[in-house]
Amino acid sequence: MIVILFADIYDQKHFVRSEDDTIPYDGTPFMVVNVKKLPCQHGTDMHASHKAKREKSLAENGDHVVPKKRKKMVQSSYKFDCGAKIVVKEVVRFPDFKLGVDTVRNYKATSTNVKESMKNGNAGHHRPTTFFVTLPKMSDHNTHHIGEGASMLLFTDNRIIKQIHEYVITDNIRQVSTIKKLVNNFVRTKLFPDSELPPITNRRYWPTNNDIRNHMHRAIMATRFNEHDQENLIEKIKVWKKHNTADNFSFVHLD
């Protein structure tokens, strides 16, 4: 994970401080010029409103047939409104304007001096930038599992999904139990041949029968859509040839 902040210290919104809730007083005035909050992956779904509008649009669209009875998903999202977050503060310090005695009068005078120097384009030659990172407590993750239990919420590894598609399309395997055995062998021999295997509760590498069944279905449907697309294209080419007799069309059917 890479977090790039680097804000403009001459922005008028920034205040000169001597301390705050996470940065203790040491006599050096500073500015908090940027704050980045990194929420837990199980935090609030920022796209919930967009998803709801999309579902409503699909339901109202006459071109899409929405079944009256829909399968109830026990877990439709890995978002659980977890309030835990990492907070990164970008702080510019001004050691050339060191406070003497920690009094309100000294603070105001130092703040004025820093701002005046900044107006003149010089807030001290030495302005080190420091990043303060505040990590959440484990207890802040109070809406979902943590540790080994959290691995039950993970999505299947893309390499395993690709293998499942190959088993279904290339090898024409349709039994969930058979594919599960092949996936388990793939994880042991290809993904972790010389290292410790992940815990069996980790769904990223040990997908459940239902996970495998869903990926099998997607692989089959993708193939069907591909076949339909080719058939539609063939019909389109016939029309194009009829109306554009001077043009040449070349089409290779994918088996």
mmCIF file of C-alpha atoms in Angstrom:
data_model
loop_
_atom_site.group_PDB
_atom_site.id
_atom_site.type_symbol
_atom_site.label_atom_id
_atom_site.label_comp_id
_atom_site.label_asym_id
_atom_site.label_seq_id
_atom_site.Cartn_x
_atom_site.Cartn_y
_atom_site.Cartn_z
ATOM 1 C CA MET A 1 0.000 0.000 0.000
ATOM 2 C CA ILE A 2 1.363 3.416 -1.000
ATOM 3 C CA VAL A 3 -0.072 6.645 0.394
ATOM 4 C CA ILE A 4 1.047 9.878 -1.247
ATOM 5 C CA LEU A 5 0.088 13.106 0.508
ATOM 6 C CA PHE A 6 2.462 16.103 0.156
ATOM 7 C CA ALA A 7 0.151 19.099 0.441
ATOM 8 C CA ASP A 8 0.819 22.795 -0.155
ATOM 9 C CA ILE A 9 1.964 24.335 3.147
ATOM 10 C CA TYR A 10 1.015 27.813 1.905
ATOM 11 C CA ASP A 11 -2.659 26.908 1.869
ATOM 12 C CA GLN A 12 -4.518 29.385 4.073
ATOM 13 C CA LYS A 13 -6.575 26.606 5.662
ATOM 14 C CA HIS A 14 -3.603 25.282 7.636
ATOM 15 C CA PHE A 15 -3.135 26.363 11.249
ATOM 16 C CA VAL A 16 0.114 26.633 13.174
ATOM 17 C CA ARG A 17 -0.030 24.269 16.145
ATOM 18 C CA SER A 18 2.129 23.325 19.081
ATOM 19 C CA GLU A 19 0.387 19.992 19.774
ATOM 20 C CA ASP A 20 -2.759 18.039 18.993
ATOM 21 C CA ASP A 21 -4.495 14.815 19.987
ATOM 22 C CA THR A 22 -1.821 12.579 18.431
ATOM 23 C CA ILE A 23 1.284 14.808 18.328
ATOM 24 C CA PRO A 24 2.740 15.698 21.747
ATOM 25 C CA TYR A 25 4.242 19.092 22.573
ATOM 26 C CA ASP A 26 8.013 19.382 22.076
ATOM 27 C CA GLY A 27 8.379 23.124 21.547
ATOM 28 C CA THR A 28 8.454 22.942 17.738
ATOM 29 C CA PRO A 29 5.475 24.540 15.957
ATOM 30 C CA PHE A 30 3.976 22.597 13.079
ATOM 31 C CA MET A 31 1.180 22.423 10.547
ATOM 32 C CA VAL A 32 -0.987 19.423 9.780
ATOM 33 C CA VAL A 33 -1.126 19.952 6.030
ATOM 34 C CA ASN A 34 -2.876 16.743 5.038
ATOM 35 C CA VAL A 35 -4.812 13.893 6.613
ATOM 36 C CA LYS A 36 -5.511 10.561 4.941
ATOM 37 C CA LYS A 37 -7.960 8.085 6.463
ATOM 38 C CA LEU A 38 -7.722 4.472 5.350
ATOM 39 C CA PRO A 39 -10.848 2.563 6.415
ATOM 40 C CA CYS A 40 -10.999 -1.137 7.183
ATOM 41 C CA GLN A 41 -11.834 -3.290 4.155
ATOM 42 C CA HIS A 42 -15.005 -4.257 6.039
ATOM 43 C CA GLY A 43 -15.967 -0.610 6.576
ATOM 44 C CA THR A 44 -18.890 1.350 5.154
ATOM 45 C CA ASP A 45 -19.835 0.571 1.564
ATOM 46 C CA MET A 46 -19.198 3.871 -0.223
ATOM 47 C CA HIS A 47 -21.015 2.611 -3.322
ATOM 48 C CA ALA A 48 -24.176 1.390 -1.566
ATOM 49 C CA SER A 49 -26.342 4.169 -3.031
ATOM 50 C CA HIS A 50 -25.048 3.539 -6.564
ATOM 51 C CA LYS A 51 -25.665 -0.210 -6.212
ATOM 52 C CA ALA A 52 -29.204 0.380 -4.966
ATOM 53 C CA LYS A 53 -29.951 2.666 -7.935
ATOM 54 C CA ARG A 54 -28.498 0.097 -10.318
ATOM 55 C CA GLU A 55 -30.632 -2.695 -8.845
ATOM 56 C CA LYS A 56 -33.712 -0.496 -9.142
ATOM 57 C CA SER A 57 -32.857 0.382 -12.734
ATOM 58 C CA LEU A 58 -32.411 -3.280 -13.666
ATOM 59 C CA ALA A 59 -35.707 -4.169 -12.029
ATOM 60 C CA GLU A 60 -37.549 -1.436 -13.940
ATOM 61 C CA ASN A 61 -35.834 -2.081 -17.276
ATOM 62 C CA GLY A 62 -38.111 -3.995 -19.572
ATOM 63 C CA ASP A 63 -35.130 -5.568 -21.370
ATOM 64 C CA HIS A 64 -34.121 -7.450 -18.244
ATOM 65 C CA VAL A 65 -36.257 -10.189 -16.781
ATOM 66 C CA VAL A 66 -36.024 -10.175 -13.003
ATOM 67 C CA PRO A 67 -37.310 -13.356 -11.351
ATOM 68 C CA LYS A 68 -40.043 -12.926 -8.748
ATOM 69 C CA LYS A 69 -38.262 -15.292 -6.376
ATOM 70 C CA ARG A 70 -34.633 -14.523 -5.758
ATOM 71 C CA LYS A 71 -32.150 -16.515 -3.774
ATOM 72 C CA LYS A 72 -31.540 -14.955 -0.382
ATOM 73 C CA MET A 73 -27.836 -14.393 0.159
ATOM 74 C CA VAL A 74 -26.642 -14.998 3.693
ATOM 75 C CA GLN A 75 -23.651 -12.754 3.013
ATOM 76 C CA SER A 76 -24.066 -10.456 0.013
ATOM 77 C CA SER A 77 -21.148 -8.189 0.870
ATOM 78 C CA TYR A 78 -17.976 -8.128 2.921
ATOM 79 C CA LYS A 79 -18.827 -4.602 4.113
ATOM 80 C CA PHE A 80 -19.942 -4.546 7.763
ATOM 81 C CA ASP A 81 -19.743 -0.828 8.643
ATOM 82 C CA CYS A 82 -16.548 -1.366 10.620
ATOM 83 C CA GLY A 83 -15.379 1.938 12.078
ATOM 84 C CA ALA A 84 -11.705 0.981 12.387
ATOM 85 C CA LYS A 85 -9.326 3.045 10.271
ATOM 86 C CA ILE A 86 -5.693 4.019 9.855
ATOM 87 C CA VAL A 87 -5.065 7.760 10.035
ATOM 88 C CA VAL A 88 -1.982 9.261 8.357
ATOM 89 C CA LYS A 89 -1.089 12.882 9.099
ATOM 90 C CA GLU A 90 1.390 14.819 6.994
ATOM 91 C CA VAL A 91 3.048 17.315 9.325
ATOM 92 C CA VAL A 92 5.440 20.126 8.404
ATOM 93 C CA ARG A 93 7.559 21.277 11.350
ATOM 94 C CA PHE A 94 9.261 24.647 11.843
ATOM 95 C CA PRO A 95 12.284 24.126 14.123
ATOM 96 C CA ASP A 96 13.617 27.609 13.276
ATOM 97 C CA PHE A 97 10.676 29.049 15.218
ATOM 98 C CA LYS A 98 11.073 27.045 18.403
ATOM 99 C CA LEU A 99 8.756 28.071 21.239
ATOM 100 C CA GLY A 100 10.300 29.094 24.536
ATOM 101 C CA VAL A 101 7.938 28.742 27.456
ATOM 102 C CA ASP A 102 4.658 27.016 26.591
ATOM 103 C CA THR A 103 2.243 29.884 27.076
ATOM 104 C CA VAL A 104 -0.672 31.173 25.035
ATOM 105 C CA ARG A 105 1.164 34.444 24.442
ATOM 106 C CA ASN A 106 4.298 32.713 23.133
ATOM 107 C CA TYR A 107 2.213 30.425 20.940
ATOM 108 C CA LYS A 108 0.334 33.342 19.341
ATOM 109 C CA ALA A 109 3.568 35.244 18.753
ATOM 110 C CA THR A 110 5.252 32.193 17.187
ATOM 111 C CA SER A 111 2.209 31.477 15.036
ATOM 112 C CA THR A 112 2.240 35.061 13.768
ATOM 113 C CA ASN A 113 5.970 34.884 12.993
ATOM 114 C CA VAL A 114 5.561 31.656 11.024
ATOM 115 C CA LYS A 115 2.659 33.042 8.996
ATOM 116 C CA GLU A 116 4.467 36.316 8.283
ATOM 117 C CA SER A 117 7.532 34.418 7.098
ATOM 118 C CA MET A 118 5.355 32.266 4.862
ATOM 119 C CA LYS A 119 3.798 35.374 3.305
ATOM 120 C CA ASN A 120 7.301 36.495 2.432
ATOM 121 C CA GLY A 121 8.006 33.095 0.898
ATOM 122 C CA ASN A 122 10.312 31.978 3.690
ATOM 123 C CA ALA A 123 9.111 30.010 6.674
ATOM 124 C CA GLY A 124 12.568 28.951 7.741
ATOM 125 C CA HIS A 125 15.142 27.123 5.670
ATOM 126 C CA HIS A 126 14.644 23.873 7.538
ATOM 127 C CA ARG A 127 11.095 22.473 7.259
ATOM 128 C CA PRO A 128 11.169 18.701 7.778
ATOM 129 C CA THR A 129 8.056 16.744 6.888
ATOM 130 C CA THR A 130 6.955 13.991 9.246
ATOM 131 C CA PHE A 131 4.209 11.416 8.832
ATOM 132 C CA PHE A 132 2.317 10.358 11.945
ATOM 133 C CA VAL A 133 0.396 7.099 11.605
ATOM 134 C CA THR A 134 -2.343 6.149 14.056
ATOM 135 C CA LEU A 135 -3.361 2.486 13.992
ATOM 136 C CA PRO A 136 -6.722 1.214 15.232
ATOM 137 C CA LYS A 137 -7.048 -1.118 18.188
ATOM 138 C CA MET A 138 -8.087 -4.708 17.561
ATOM 139 C CA SER A 139 -11.239 -3.972 19.569
ATOM 140 C CA ASP A 140 -12.199 -1.303 17.004
ATOM 141 C CA HIS A 141 -12.969 -4.115 14.541
ATOM 142 C CA ASN A 142 -16.178 -4.886 16.416
ATOM 143 C CA THR A 143 -18.515 -5.740 13.533
ATOM 144 C CA HIS A 144 -16.659 -8.661 11.955
ATOM 145 C CA HIS A 145 -14.209 -11.483 12.592
ATOM 146 C CA ILE A 146 -10.501 -10.775 12.866
ATOM 147 C CA GLY A 147 -7.482 -13.029 12.725
ATOM 148 C CA GLU A 148 -8.052 -16.512 11.330
ATOM 149 C CA GLY A 149 -11.813 -16.067 11.406
ATOM 150 C CA ALA A 150 -11.552 -13.154 8.976
ATOM 151 C CA SER A 151 -10.223 -15.482 6.274
ATOM 152 C CA MET A 152 -13.714 -16.957 5.969
ATOM 153 C CA LEU A 153 -14.797 -13.649 4.383
ATOM 154 C CA LEU A 154 -12.154 -13.583 1.645
ATOM 155 C CA PHE A 155 -12.884 -13.940 -2.063
ATOM 156 C CA THR A 156 -11.418 -16.798 -4.081
ATOM 157 C CA ASP A 157 -7.908 -16.263 -5.446
ATOM 158 C CA ASN A 158 -7.941 -15.289 -9.148
ATOM 159 C CA ARG A 159 -5.529 -18.102 -10.017
ATOM 160 C CA ILE A 160 -7.925 -20.638 -8.553
ATOM 161 C CA ILE A 161 -10.861 -19.082 -10.399
ATOM 162 C CA LYS A 162 -8.906 -19.407 -13.643
ATOM 163 C CA GLN A 163 -8.222 -23.081 -12.876
ATOM 164 C CA ILE A 164 -11.886 -23.751 -12.171
ATOM 165 C CA HIS A 165 -12.799 -22.222 -15.529
ATOM 166 C CA GLU A 166 -10.227 -24.444 -17.245
ATOM 167 C CA TYR A 167 -11.571 -27.545 -15.509
ATOM 168 C CA VAL A 168 -15.095 -26.668 -16.650
ATOM 169 C CA ILE A 169 -14.425 -25.425 -20.188
ATOM 170 C CA THR A 170 -11.300 -27.284 -21.288
ATOM 171 C CA ASP A 171 -11.667 -30.538 -19.344
ATOM 172 C CA ASN A 172 -15.480 -30.532 -19.413
ATOM 173 C CA ILE A 173 -15.742 -31.423 -15.712
ATOM 174 C CA ARG A 174 -19.137 -30.719 -14.175
ATOM 175 C CA GLN A 175 -18.918 -32.345 -10.725
ATOM 176 C CA VAL A 176 -18.308 -29.953 -7.822
ATOM 177 C CA SER A 177 -16.655 -32.655 -5.719
ATOM 178 C CA THR A 178 -14.199 -33.504 -8.507
ATOM 179 C CA ILE A 179 -13.248 -29.893 -9.100
ATOM 180 C CA LYS A 180 -12.827 -29.355 -5.364
ATOM 181 C CA LYS A 181 -10.282 -32.184 -5.210
ATOM 182 C CA LEU A 182 -8.448 -30.740 -8.209
ATOM 183 C CA VAL A 183 -8.440 -27.269 -6.654
ATOM 184 C CA ASN A 184 -7.074 -28.615 -3.369
ATOM 185 C CA ASN A 185 -4.318 -30.400 -5.254
ATOM 186 C CA PHE A 186 -3.580 -27.237 -7.272
ATOM 187 C CA VAL A 187 -3.200 -25.210 -4.077
ATOM 188 C CA ARG A 188 -0.850 -27.762 -2.516
ATOM 189 C CA THR A 189 1.328 -28.464 -5.556
ATOM 190 C CA LYS A 190 1.276 -25.186 -7.503
ATOM 191 C CA LEU A 191 0.574 -22.315 -5.128
ATOM 192 C CA PHE A 192 2.329 -23.595 -1.992
ATOM 193 C CA PRO A 193 4.686 -26.385 -3.106
ATOM 194 C CA ASP A 194 7.481 -25.530 -0.661
ATOM 195 C CA SER A 195 5.766 -23.404 1.957
ATOM 196 C CA GLU A 196 3.255 -23.790 4.744
ATOM 197 C CA LEU A 197 -0.330 -24.139 3.587
ATOM 198 C CA PRO A 198 -2.853 -21.468 4.610
ATOM 199 C CA PRO A 199 -5.420 -22.493 7.252
ATOM 200 C CA ILE A 200 -8.316 -24.557 5.975
ATOM 201 C CA THR A 201 -10.697 -21.743 7.002
ATOM 202 C CA ASN A 202 -9.111 -19.408 4.446
ATOM 203 C CA ARG A 203 -11.657 -19.256 1.641
ATOM 204 C CA ARG A 204 -9.236 -17.463 -0.661
ATOM 205 C CA TYR A 205 -7.387 -20.757 -1.163
ATOM 206 C CA TRP A 206 -9.926 -23.297 0.084
ATOM 207 C CA PRO A 207 -13.221 -22.303 -1.585
ATOM 208 C CA THR A 208 -16.403 -23.913 -0.346
ATOM 209 C CA ASN A 209 -18.611 -26.124 -2.510
ATOM 210 C CA ASN A 210 -20.901 -23.158 -3.062
ATOM 211 C CA ASP A 211 -17.978 -20.940 -4.117
ATOM 212 C CA ILE A 212 -16.863 -23.551 -6.641
ATOM 213 C CA ARG A 213 -20.402 -24.040 -7.902
ATOM 214 C CA ASN A 214 -20.772 -20.291 -8.508
ATOM 215 C CA HIS A 215 -17.520 -20.076 -10.468
ATOM 216 C CA MET A 216 -18.504 -23.145 -12.510
ATOM 217 C CA HIS A 217 -21.798 -21.468 -13.380
ATOM 218 C CA ARG A 218 -20.037 -18.270 -14.446
ATOM 219 C CA ALA A 219 -17.652 -20.222 -16.653
ATOM 220 C CA ILE A 220 -20.530 -22.036 -18.361
ATOM 221 C CA MET A 221 -22.556 -18.849 -18.831
ATOM 222 C CA ALA A 222 -19.529 -17.021 -20.257
ATOM 223 C CA THR A 223 -19.173 -19.760 -22.867
ATOM 224 C CA ARG A 224 -22.847 -19.603 -23.768
ATOM 225 C CA PHE A 225 -22.752 -15.848 -24.169
ATOM 226 C CA ASN A 226 -19.663 -16.182 -26.340
ATOM 227 C CA GLU A 227 -21.462 -18.674 -28.604
ATOM 228 C CA HIS A 228 -24.504 -16.413 -28.869
ATOM 229 C CA ASP A 229 -22.313 -13.423 -29.685
ATOM 230 C CA GLN A 230 -20.680 -15.325 -32.544
ATOM 231 C CA GLU A 231 -24.040 -16.420 -33.922
ATOM 232 C CA ASN A 232 -25.309 -12.833 -33.778
ATOM 233 C CA LEU A 233 -22.171 -11.602 -35.513
ATOM 234 C CA ILE A 234 -22.634 -14.127 -38.325
ATOM 235 C CA GLU A 235 -26.157 -12.818 -38.909
ATOM 236 C CA LYS A 236 -24.863 -9.242 -38.855
ATOM 237 C CA ILE A 237 -22.221 -10.076 -41.463
ATOM 238 C CA LYS A 238 -24.910 -11.490 -43.746
ATOM 239 C CA VAL A 239 -26.782 -8.183 -43.542
ATOM 240 C CA TRP A 240 -23.600 -6.161 -44.102
ATOM 241 C CA LYS A 241 -22.699 -8.223 -47.174
ATOM 242 C CA LYS A 242 -26.161 -7.670 -48.588
ATOM 243 C CA HIS A 243 -26.037 -3.879 -48.201
ATOM 244 C CA ASN A 244 -22.311 -3.403 -48.848
ATOM 245 C CA THR A 245 -21.547 -5.619 -51.828
ATOM 246 C CA ALA A 246 -18.238 -3.880 -52.546
ATOM 247 C CA ASP A 247 -16.824 -4.643 -49.080
ATOM 248 C CA ASN A 248 -15.083 -7.828 -47.983
ATOM 249 C CA PHE A 249 -15.740 -9.450 -44.623
ATOM 250 C CA SER A 250 -13.577 -12.102 -42.989
ATOM 251 C CA PHE A 251 -14.800 -14.048 -39.953
ATOM 252 C CA VAL A 252 -13.121 -16.888 -38.078
ATOM 253 C CA HIS A 253 -15.465 -18.947 -35.909
ATOM 254 C CA LEU A 254 -14.097 -19.774 -32.460
ATOM 255 C CA ASP A 255 -14.685 -23.426 -31.562
#
